[in-house]
CSV table of C-alpha atoms in Angstrom, one decimal:
chain,number,residue,atom,x,y,z
A,1,MET,CA,38.4,-35.3,83.4
A,2,GLN,CA,35.9,-33.8,81.0
A,3,GLU,CA,37.7,-31.8,77.9
A,4,ASP,CA,37.3,-28.1,77.9
A,5,PRO,CA,34.8,-27.0,75.5
A,6,MET,CA,37.4,-24.5,73.6
A,7,SER,CA,39.7,-27.6,73.0
A,8,ILE,CA,37.2,-29.1,71.9
A,9,ALA,CA,36.0,-26.5,69.2
A,10,PHE,CA,39.8,-26.3,68.6
A,11,ALA,CA,39.6,-29.8,67.9
A,12,GLU,CA,37.0,-29.9,64.9
A,13,ALA,CA,39.2,-26.9,63.7
A,14,ARG,CA,41.6,-29.1,63.0
A,15,GLU,CA,39.5,-32.0,61.5
A,16,ALA,CA,37.8,-29.5,59.5
A,17,GLU,CA,41.3,-28.4,57.8
A,18,ARG,CA,42.3,-32.0,57.1
A,19,ARG,CA,39.3,-32.8,55.2
A,20,GLY,CA,39.8,-28.9,52.8
A,21,GLU,CA,37.7,-26.6,55.0
A,22,ALA,CA,38.3,-23.2,56.2
A,23,PRO,CA,39.9,-24.2,60.4
A,24,ILE,CA,37.1,-23.2,62.0
A,25,GLY,CA,35.6,-25.7,65.2
A,26,ALA,CA,32.7,-24.7,67.8
A,27,ALA,CA,31.1,-27.1,70.4
A,28,LEU,CA,27.6,-26.3,72.7
A,29,ALA,CA,27.6,-26.8,76.3
A,30,ARG,CA,25.2,-26.7,78.2
A,31,GLU,CA,25.5,-26.7,82.4
A,32,GLY,CA,28.7,-28.6,81.4
A,33,ALA,CA,28.2,-31.0,79.3
A,34,ILE,CA,28.6,-31.0,75.4
A,35,ILE,CA,25.9,-31.7,73.3
A,36,ALA,CA,27.5,-31.1,69.7
A,37,ARG,CA,30.5,-30.7,68.6
A,38,ALA,CA,31.9,-29.4,64.8
A,39,GLY,CA,33.7,-27.9,62.2
A,40,ASN,CA,33.2,-26.3,59.2
A,41,ARG,CA,31.5,-28.1,55.8
A,42,THR,CA,30.7,-25.2,53.2
A,43,ARG,CA,32.9,-26.7,50.6
A,44,GLY,CA,32.0,-30.8,51.7
A,45,ASP,CA,28.3,-30.4,52.4
A,46,ASN,CA,27.6,-27.7,49.6
A,47,ASP,CA,26.0,-25.5,52.0
A,48,PRO,CA,27.1,-21.9,52.3
A,49,THR,CA,25.5,-22.3,55.9
A,50,ALA,CA,27.5,-25.3,57.2
A,51,HIS,CA,29.6,-22.7,59.4
A,52,ALA,CA,30.8,-24.3,62.9
A,53,GLU,CA,28.6,-22.4,64.8
A,54,MET,CA,25.1,-22.8,62.7
A,55,ILE,CA,26.0,-26.8,63.1
A,56,VAL,CA,26.2,-27.2,66.0
A,57,LEU,CA,23.1,-24.7,67.1
A,58,ARG,CA,20.6,-26.8,64.7
A,59,GLU,CA,22.2,-30.2,66.2
A,60,ALA,CA,21.8,-29.2,70.3
A,61,ALA,CA,18.5,-27.6,68.5
A,62,GLY,CA,17.3,-30.8,67.1
A,63,LYS,CA,18.3,-33.5,70.6
A,64,LEU,CA,17.4,-30.7,72.3
A,65,GLY,CA,14.3,-30.7,71.0
A,66,GLU,CA,13.4,-27.3,71.3
A,67,HIS,CA,13.9,-24.5,69.0
A,68,ARG,CA,15.7,-21.8,71.3
A,69,LEU,CA,18.9,-23.1,73.9
A,70,THR,CA,18.6,-20.2,76.7
A,71,SER,CA,21.1,-21.8,78.8
A,72,CYS,CA,22.9,-23.2,76.8
A,73,ASP,CA,27.0,-21.3,75.7
A,74,LEU,CA,29.2,-22.0,72.8
A,75,TYR,CA,32.8,-22.2,72.1
A,76,VAL,CA,33.5,-21.6,68.8
A,77,THR,CA,37.8,-20.4,68.1
A,78,LEU,CA,36.9,-17.7,65.4
A,79,GLU,CA,34.3,-14.4,65.8
A,80,PRO,CA,30.9,-15.6,63.9
A,81,CYS,CA,30.3,-13.5,60.2
A,82,ALA,CA,27.1,-12.0,60.9
A,83,MET,CA,24.4,-15.2,59.2
A,84,CYS,CA,26.0,-16.4,63.3
A,85,ALA,CA,25.8,-14.3,65.5
A,86,GLY,CA,21.7,-13.1,64.3
A,87,ALA,CA,21.4,-17.1,64.7
A,88,ILE,CA,23.3,-16.9,67.9
A,89,SER,CA,21.0,-14.2,68.7
A,90,HIS,CA,17.9,-16.8,67.2
A,91,ALA,CA,18.7,-19.4,70.5
A,92,ARG,CA,18.3,-17.6,72.7
A,93,LEU,CA,22.2,-18.5,73.7
A,94,ARG,CA,23.6,-17.2,76.9
A,95,ARG,CA,26.7,-17.1,76.5
A,96,LEU,CA,29.7,-16.7,73.3
A,97,TYR,CA,32.9,-17.6,74.1
A,98,PHE,CA,35.1,-17.1,70.9
A,99,ALA,CA,39.1,-17.3,70.3
A,100,ALA,CA,40.6,-15.1,67.5
A,101,PRO,CA,38.9,-11.6,66.4
A,102,ASP,CA,38.3,-11.2,62.5
A,103,PRO,CA,37.9,-7.6,62.0
A,104,LYS,CA,37.4,-9.0,58.5
A,105,GLY,CA,33.9,-11.0,58.6
A,106,GLY,CA,33.0,-10.6,62.1
A,107,ALA,CA,30.1,-9.1,63.1
A,108,VAL,CA,30.2,-9.1,66.5
A,109,GLU,CA,33.5,-7.1,67.8
A,110,HIS,CA,33.7,-5.9,63.9
A,111,GLY,CA,31.4,-4.5,61.1
A,112,PRO,CA,27.6,-4.3,61.6
A,113,ARG,CA,28.5,-5.4,65.8
A,114,LEU,CA,25.7,-7.5,65.1
A,115,PHE,CA,24.3,-7.5,69.4
A,116,ALA,CA,25.0,-3.8,69.6
A,117,GLN,CA,22.4,-3.2,67.0
A,118,PRO,CA,19.8,-1.6,68.8
A,119,THR,CA,17.3,-3.4,67.0
A,120,CYS,CA,19.2,-6.9,68.7
A,121,MET,CA,16.7,-8.9,70.2
A,122,HIS,CA,18.8,-10.9,72.2
A,123,ALA,CA,22.5,-10.8,72.9
A,124,PRO,CA,24.3,-12.9,74.6
A,125,GLU,CA,27.2,-12.2,77.1
A,126,VAL,CA,30.5,-12.4,75.2
A,127,TYR,CA,33.6,-12.7,75.2
A,128,GLY,CA,36.4,-13.0,73.3
A,129,GLY,CA,39.7,-13.4,73.1
A,130,ILE,CA,40.3,-17.2,74.8
A,131,ARG,CA,43.0,-18.6,72.2
A,132,GLU,CA,43.7,-15.9,70.4
A,133,SER,CA,47.2,-16.5,68.8
A,134,GLU,CA,47.0,-20.2,69.0
A,135,ALA,CA,43.5,-19.5,66.5
A,136,ALA,CA,45.0,-17.0,64.7
A,137,ALA,CA,48.1,-19.2,64.4
A,138,MET,CA,45.7,-21.6,62.4
A,139,LEU,CA,44.0,-19.7,60.3
A,140,ARG,CA,46.8,-17.7,58.7
A,141,ALA,CA,48.5,-20.6,57.9
A,142,PHE,CA,45.2,-22.3,55.7
A,143,PHE,CA,45.0,-18.4,54.0
A,144,ALA,CA,48.7,-17.9,53.3
A,145,SER,CA,48.2,-22.2,51.9
A,146,ARG,CA,45.3,-20.7,50.0
A,147,ARG,CA,47.1,-17.7,47.8
B,1,MET,CA,2.1,-21.1,32.6
B,2,GLN,CA,4.6,-21.4,35.2
B,3,GLU,CA,4.0,-19.4,38.5
B,4,ASP,CA,5.9,-17.0,39.5
B,5,PRO,CA,7.9,-16.6,42.5
B,6,MET,CA,7.1,-14.7,44.4
B,7,SER,CA,3.1,-15.8,43.8
B,8,ILE,CA,4.8,-19.2,45.4
B,9,ALA,CA,7.0,-17.8,47.8
B,10,PHE,CA,3.5,-16.0,49.5
B,11,ALA,CA,1.2,-19.8,49.2
B,12,GLU,CA,4.6,-21.6,51.7
B,13,ALA,CA,3.6,-17.9,53.2
B,14,ARG,CA,0.5,-19.4,53.7
B,15,GLU,CA,1.2,-23.1,54.2
B,16,ALA,CA,3.3,-22.5,57.0
B,17,GLU,CA,1.2,-20.1,58.5
B,18,ARG,CA,-1.3,-22.8,58.5
B,19,ARG,CA,1.2,-25.2,60.9
B,20,GLY,CA,1.7,-23.1,63.8
B,21,GLU,CA,4.6,-21.0,61.7
B,22,ALA,CA,5.8,-17.2,61.4
B,23,PRO,CA,4.1,-17.0,58.1
B,24,ILE,CA,7.3,-16.6,55.6
B,25,GLY,CA,8.1,-17.8,52.4
B,26,ALA,CA,10.3,-18.2,50.0
B,27,ALA,CA,11.5,-19.1,47.2
B,28,LEU,CA,15.0,-19.8,45.6
B,29,ALA,CA,14.9,-19.9,40.9
B,30,ARG,CA,17.7,-19.9,38.4
B,31,GLU,CA,16.7,-18.8,35.0
B,32,GLY,CA,12.9,-18.5,35.9
B,33,ALA,CA,12.6,-22.2,37.0
B,34,ILE,CA,12.5,-22.6,40.4
B,35,ILE,CA,14.9,-24.6,42.4
B,36,ALA,CA,13.8,-24.6,45.7
B,37,ARG,CA,10.0,-23.1,47.8
B,38,ALA,CA,9.8,-23.4,52.2
B,39,GLY,CA,7.8,-21.8,54.5
B,40,ASN,CA,9.4,-21.3,57.6
B,41,ARG,CA,9.6,-23.8,60.2
B,42,THR,CA,11.5,-23.3,63.6
B,43,ARG,CA,9.2,-24.8,66.2
B,44,GLY,CA,8.0,-27.5,63.6
B,45,ASP,CA,12.1,-28.5,63.2
B,46,ASN,CA,13.1,-26.9,66.4
B,47,ASP,CA,15.5,-24.6,64.3
B,48,PRO,CA,16.5,-21.6,65.4
B,49,THR,CA,17.9,-21.3,61.8
B,50,ALA,CA,14.6,-22.8,60.2
B,51,HIS,CA,14.5,-19.7,58.6
B,52,ALA,CA,12.2,-19.7,54.8
B,53,GLU,CA,15.2,-18.3,53.4
B,54,MET,CA,17.9,-20.6,55.0
B,55,ILE,CA,15.9,-23.5,53.7
B,56,VAL,CA,15.7,-22.3,50.4
B,57,LEU,CA,18.9,-21.9,49.7
B,58,ARG,CA,20.7,-24.9,52.1
B,59,GLU,CA,18.3,-26.9,49.4
B,60,ALA,CA,18.9,-25.4,45.9
B,61,ALA,CA,23.0,-25.5,47.1
B,62,GLY,CA,22.8,-28.8,48.0
B,63,LYS,CA,20.8,-30.1,44.4
B,64,LEU,CA,22.3,-27.6,42.2
B,65,GLY,CA,25.7,-29.6,43.6
B,66,GLU,CA,27.3,-25.5,44.6
B,67,HIS,CA,28.0,-24.3,48.6
B,68,ARG,CA,27.6,-21.1,45.9
B,69,LEU,CA,24.4,-20.1,44.4
B,70,THR,CA,25.5,-17.2,42.0
B,71,SER,CA,23.2,-17.5,39.2
B,72,CYS,CA,19.9,-17.2,41.8
B,73,ASP,CA,18.1,-15.0,42.7
B,74,LEU,CA,15.4,-15.6,46.3
B,75,TYR,CA,12.1,-14.3,46.8
B,76,VAL,CA,10.8,-13.6,50.4
B,77,THR,CA,7.5,-12.7,51.2
B,78,LEU,CA,9.2,-10.3,54.2
B,79,GLU,CA,12.9,-8.4,54.9
B,80,PRO,CA,15.2,-10.9,55.6
B,81,CYS,CA,17.3,-10.5,58.9
B,82,ALA,CA,21.0,-10.3,59.8
B,83,MET,CA,20.5,-14.4,59.9
B,84,CYS,CA,19.4,-14.9,56.4
B,85,ALA,CA,20.5,-11.8,55.0
B,86,GLY,CA,24.2,-12.9,55.8
B,87,ALA,CA,23.6,-16.3,54.5
B,88,ILE,CA,22.4,-14.1,51.4
B,89,SER,CA,25.4,-12.3,50.8
B,90,HIS,CA,28.0,-15.9,51.5
B,91,ALA,CA,25.8,-18.3,48.8
B,92,ARG,CA,26.7,-15.1,45.9
B,93,LEU,CA,22.9,-15.2,44.8
B,94,ARG,CA,22.5,-12.8,42.2
B,95,ARG,CA,19.4,-10.5,43.1
B,96,LEU,CA,16.9,-10.7,46.3
B,97,TYR,CA,12.7,-9.6,46.2
B,98,PHE,CA,10.9,-9.3,49.3
B,99,ALA,CA,7.8,-8.2,49.9
B,100,ALA,CA,7.4,-6.8,52.8
B,101,PRO,CA,9.8,-4.5,54.6
B,102,ASP,CA,10.4,-5.8,58.7
B,103,PRO,CA,11.7,-2.0,60.8
B,104,LYS,CA,11.8,-3.9,63.6
B,105,GLY,CA,14.0,-7.4,62.1
B,106,GLY,CA,15.4,-6.4,58.6
B,107,ALA,CA,19.0,-6.3,58.3
B,108,VAL,CA,18.5,-4.9,54.4
B,109,GLU,CA,16.8,-1.9,54.4
B,110,HIS,CA,16.8,-1.5,58.5
B,111,GLY,CA,19.0,-1.6,61.5
B,112,PRO,CA,22.6,-2.9,60.1
B,113,ARG,CA,21.8,-2.8,56.5
B,114,LEU,CA,24.8,-5.7,56.1
B,115,PHE,CA,24.5,-5.2,52.3
B,116,ALA,CA,25.5,-1.6,53.5
B,117,GLN,CA,28.3,-2.4,55.4
B,118,PRO,CA,32.3,-2.0,54.4
B,119,THR,CA,33.0,-5.3,55.7
B,120,CYS,CA,30.0,-7.0,53.9
B,121,MET,CA,31.8,-9.2,50.9
B,122,HIS,CA,29.0,-9.5,48.7
B,123,ALA,CA,25.2,-8.0,48.1
B,124,PRO,CA,23.2,-8.8,45.8
B,125,GLU,CA,20.5,-6.7,43.7
B,126,VAL,CA,18.0,-5.9,45.9
B,127,TYR,CA,14.9,-5.7,44.9
B,128,GLY,CA,12.2,-4.2,48.0
B,129,GLY,CA,7.8,-3.9,48.1
B,130,ILE,CA,6.8,-6.1,45.7
B,131,ARG,CA,3.1,-6.8,47.1
B,132,GLU,CA,3.6,-4.8,50.3
B,133,SER,CA,0.5,-4.3,51.6
B,134,GLU,CA,-0.8,-8.4,51.5
B,135,ALA,CA,2.8,-9.4,53.1
B,136,ALA,CA,1.9,-6.6,55.5
B,137,ALA,CA,-1.4,-7.7,56.0
B,138,MET,CA,-0.6,-11.8,56.9
B,139,LEU,CA,1.6,-11.0,58.8
B,140,ARG,CA,-0.3,-8.2,60.6
B,141,ALA,CA,-2.7,-11.0,61.4
B,142,PHE,CA,-0.5,-13.5,62.6
B,143,PHE,CA,0.8,-11.4,65.3
B,144,ALA,CA,-2.3,-10.4,66.7
B,145,SER,CA,-3.6,-13.3,67.0
B,146,ARG,CA,-0.5,-14.3,69.1
B,147,ARG,CA,-1.2,-11.2,71.3
């Protein structure tokens, strides 16, 4: 039985934490098949853009040989930031599933609410709050340990 | 005499157009030295995130071995979109210089105006409208040719 995409995103988040990164993971699926999976890598890669979402979008587009991912769905453990929400829009993703909302850095349900902006060219269907408490606990523990 | 960073950004924009990409270019400088330069590569690389700004941010962070670019300045021929403005904020860039404003896709002076959002963690100093008419003419010609 294939693992569900959100479980893969959580596994990637825990793996990112083991590497000293923020515990955020993502998986990108098309018609039930996992195309790409990744955790945050900003520190390890010295790359300010290496959020989990960006990595799976880039990898999936490369694998599929397309710069748009119209039939793909993204699963991520935290509400995407403005950078990632912008990339999701550029990639024409079909659906976005996320776990914990992010009142401080999120840009989907918080802050600029990018997909609701009049200038937004493409908005995916959005499903937030999946396994929210599990993701929120992981993030709280991480940030508490760094104070 | 060293070429100025905005002229390099324009040269990269023209080179991107020759490759069939949107004519947008960027250069990243630190204390007057060019660290990275690039034009858009979304189509050629099959990468929805490969805007000129993203490419130079990633390349510069890799070269400098840092995931933050606090003393660096970005020069780009078009007002950055939400994705790129978000990345600029994550990278803690010092200054942003851009040529043409972009009422449709820009996220600095238009749309979500990301750097003015209460949740924005870091905003660079912004200088827009440099050689604006030259950049706008290049973009108009490109989009007119694709209709």
